[in-house]
PDB file of C-alpha atoms in Angstrom:
ATOM      1  CA  MET A 653    -182.997  91.632 -26.823  1.00 87.00           C
ATOM      2  CA  PRO A 654    -183.846  93.681 -23.694  1.00 93.00           C
ATOM      3  CA  LYS A 655    -184.961  97.447 -24.136  1.00 93.00           C
ATOM      4  CA  LEU A 656    -182.652 100.014 -24.824  1.00 94.00           C
ATOM      5  CA  LYS A 657    -182.431 102.874 -22.263  1.00 95.00           C
ATOM      6  CA  THR A 658    -182.641 106.551 -23.315  1.00 96.00           C
ATOM      7  CA  SER A 659    -179.840 108.765 -21.940  1.00 96.00           C
ATOM      8  CA  SER A 660    -181.031 111.129 -19.475  1.00 96.00           C
ATOM      9  CA  GLY A 661    -178.720 113.950 -20.491  1.00 96.00           C
ATOM     10  CA  ALA A 662    -179.472 113.686 -24.037  1.00 97.00           C
ATOM     11  CA  LYS A 663    -183.311 113.691 -23.537  1.00 95.00           C
ATOM     12  CA  LYS A 664    -183.341 116.980 -22.072  1.00 96.00           C
ATOM     13  CA  ARG A 665    -180.773 118.383 -24.537  1.00 97.00           C
ATOM     14  CA  PHE A 666    -182.299 117.043 -27.565  1.00 97.00           C
ATOM     15  CA  LYS A 667    -185.511 117.170 -29.525  1.00 96.00           C
ATOM     16  CA  VAL A 668    -186.311 115.182 -32.865  1.00 96.00           C
ATOM     17  CA  SER A 669    -188.376 117.174 -35.526  1.00 95.00           C
ATOM     18  CA  GLY A 670    -191.270 115.810 -37.733  1.00 95.00           C
ATOM     19  CA  GLY A 671    -188.732 115.201 -40.223  1.00 94.00           C
ATOM     20  CA  GLY A 672    -186.275 113.300 -37.915  1.00 93.00           C
ATOM     21  CA  LYS A 673    -183.884 115.871 -37.656  1.00 96.00           C
ATOM     22  CA  ILE A 674    -182.309 116.212 -34.317  1.00 97.00           C
ATOM     23  CA  ILE A 675    -182.462 119.745 -32.683  1.00 98.00           C
ATOM     24  CA  ARG A 676    -180.181 121.191 -30.128  1.00 98.00           C
ATOM     25  CA  SER A 677    -179.975 124.496 -28.283  1.00 97.00           C
ATOM     26  CA  HIS A 678    -176.946 126.930 -28.367  1.00 97.00           C
ATOM     27  CA  ALA A 679    -174.590 127.159 -25.621  1.00 97.00           C
ATOM     28  CA  ASN A 680    -173.548 130.682 -24.104  1.00 96.00           C
ATOM     29  CA  LYS A 681    -176.851 132.304 -23.580  1.00 96.00           C
ATOM     30  CA  GLY A 682    -176.806 131.707 -19.742  1.00 95.00           C
ATOM     31  CA  HIS A 683    -174.894 134.608 -18.282  1.00 96.00           C
ATOM     32  CA  ILE A 684    -172.508 137.334 -19.180  1.00 96.00           C
ATOM     33  CA  LEU A 685    -174.741 138.904 -21.768  1.00 97.00           C
ATOM     34  CA  THR A 686    -173.634 142.535 -21.447  1.00 97.00           C
ATOM     35  CA  LYS A 687    -170.827 141.799 -23.982  1.00 97.00           C
ATOM     36  CA  LYS A 688    -172.397 139.880 -26.557  1.00 97.00           C
ATOM     37  CA  THR A 689    -174.308 141.794 -29.218  1.00 98.00           C
ATOM     38  CA  ARG A 690    -178.055 141.769 -29.672  1.00 98.00           C
ATOM     39  CA  LYS A 691    -177.606 139.903 -32.863  1.00 98.00           C
ATOM     40  CA  ARG A 692    -175.440 137.261 -31.328  1.00 97.00           C
ATOM     41  CA  LYS A 693    -177.793 136.964 -28.206  1.00 97.00           C
ATOM     42  CA  ASN A 694    -180.670 136.795 -30.664  1.00 98.00           C
ATOM     43  CA  ARG A 695    -179.240 133.760 -32.560  1.00 97.00           C
ATOM     44  CA  LEU A 696    -178.218 132.010 -29.421  1.00 97.00           C
ATOM     45  CA  GLY A 697    -181.400 131.927 -28.546  1.00 97.00           C
ATOM     46  CA  LYS A 698    -182.607 129.780 -31.747  1.00 97.00           C
ATOM     47  CA  SER A 699    -182.216 126.107 -32.018  1.00 97.00           C
ATOM     48  CA  THR A 700    -180.716 124.455 -34.746  1.00 97.00           C
ATOM     49  CA  VAL A 701    -179.847 120.969 -36.295  1.00 97.00           C
ATOM     50  CA  ILE A 702    -177.124 119.062 -35.179  1.00 97.00           C
ATOM     51  CA  SER A 703    -174.160 118.818 -37.336  1.00 97.00           C
ATOM     52  CA  ALA A 704    -173.663 115.707 -39.807  1.00 96.00           C
ATOM     53  CA  ALA A 705    -170.445 114.392 -37.739  1.00 97.00           C
ATOM     54  CA  ASP A 706    -172.284 114.247 -34.326  1.00 96.00           C
ATOM     55  CA  HIS A 707    -175.836 112.532 -35.684  1.00 95.00           C
ATOM     56  CA  LYS A 708    -174.552 109.011 -35.628  1.00 95.00           C
ATOM     57  CA  LYS A 709    -173.409 109.671 -31.649  1.00 96.00           C
ATOM     58  CA  ILE A 710    -176.419 111.029 -30.461  1.00 96.00           C
ATOM     59  CA  SER A 711    -178.888 108.844 -32.283  1.00 95.00           C
ATOM     60  CA  ARG A 712    -177.211 105.967 -30.224  1.00 95.00           C
ATOM     61  CA  LEU A 713    -178.326 108.201 -27.046  1.00 96.00           C
ATOM     62  CA  LEU A 714    -181.820 108.535 -28.105  1.00 95.00           C
ATOM     63  CA  PRO A 715    -182.499 105.099 -29.515  1.00 94.00           C
ATOM     64  CA  TYR A 716    -186.258 105.397 -29.949  1.00 89.00           C
ATOM     65  CA  ALA A 717    -186.464 108.951 -31.523  1.00 82.00           C
TER      66      ALA A 717
END
């Protein structure tokens, strides 16, 4: 069987933690930040684990992760 290719878009957007969980960053932190509260902006800056519903889809895009 041939080698599988990792999705270029996915490798830029997701990382795998030591425990095997897939980590993503939040959206909406790029611009129009004046109307967003400090609390909201701080939360958006932190990364989080992907939802269980998306795990299967994203794992396929990162075959060697």
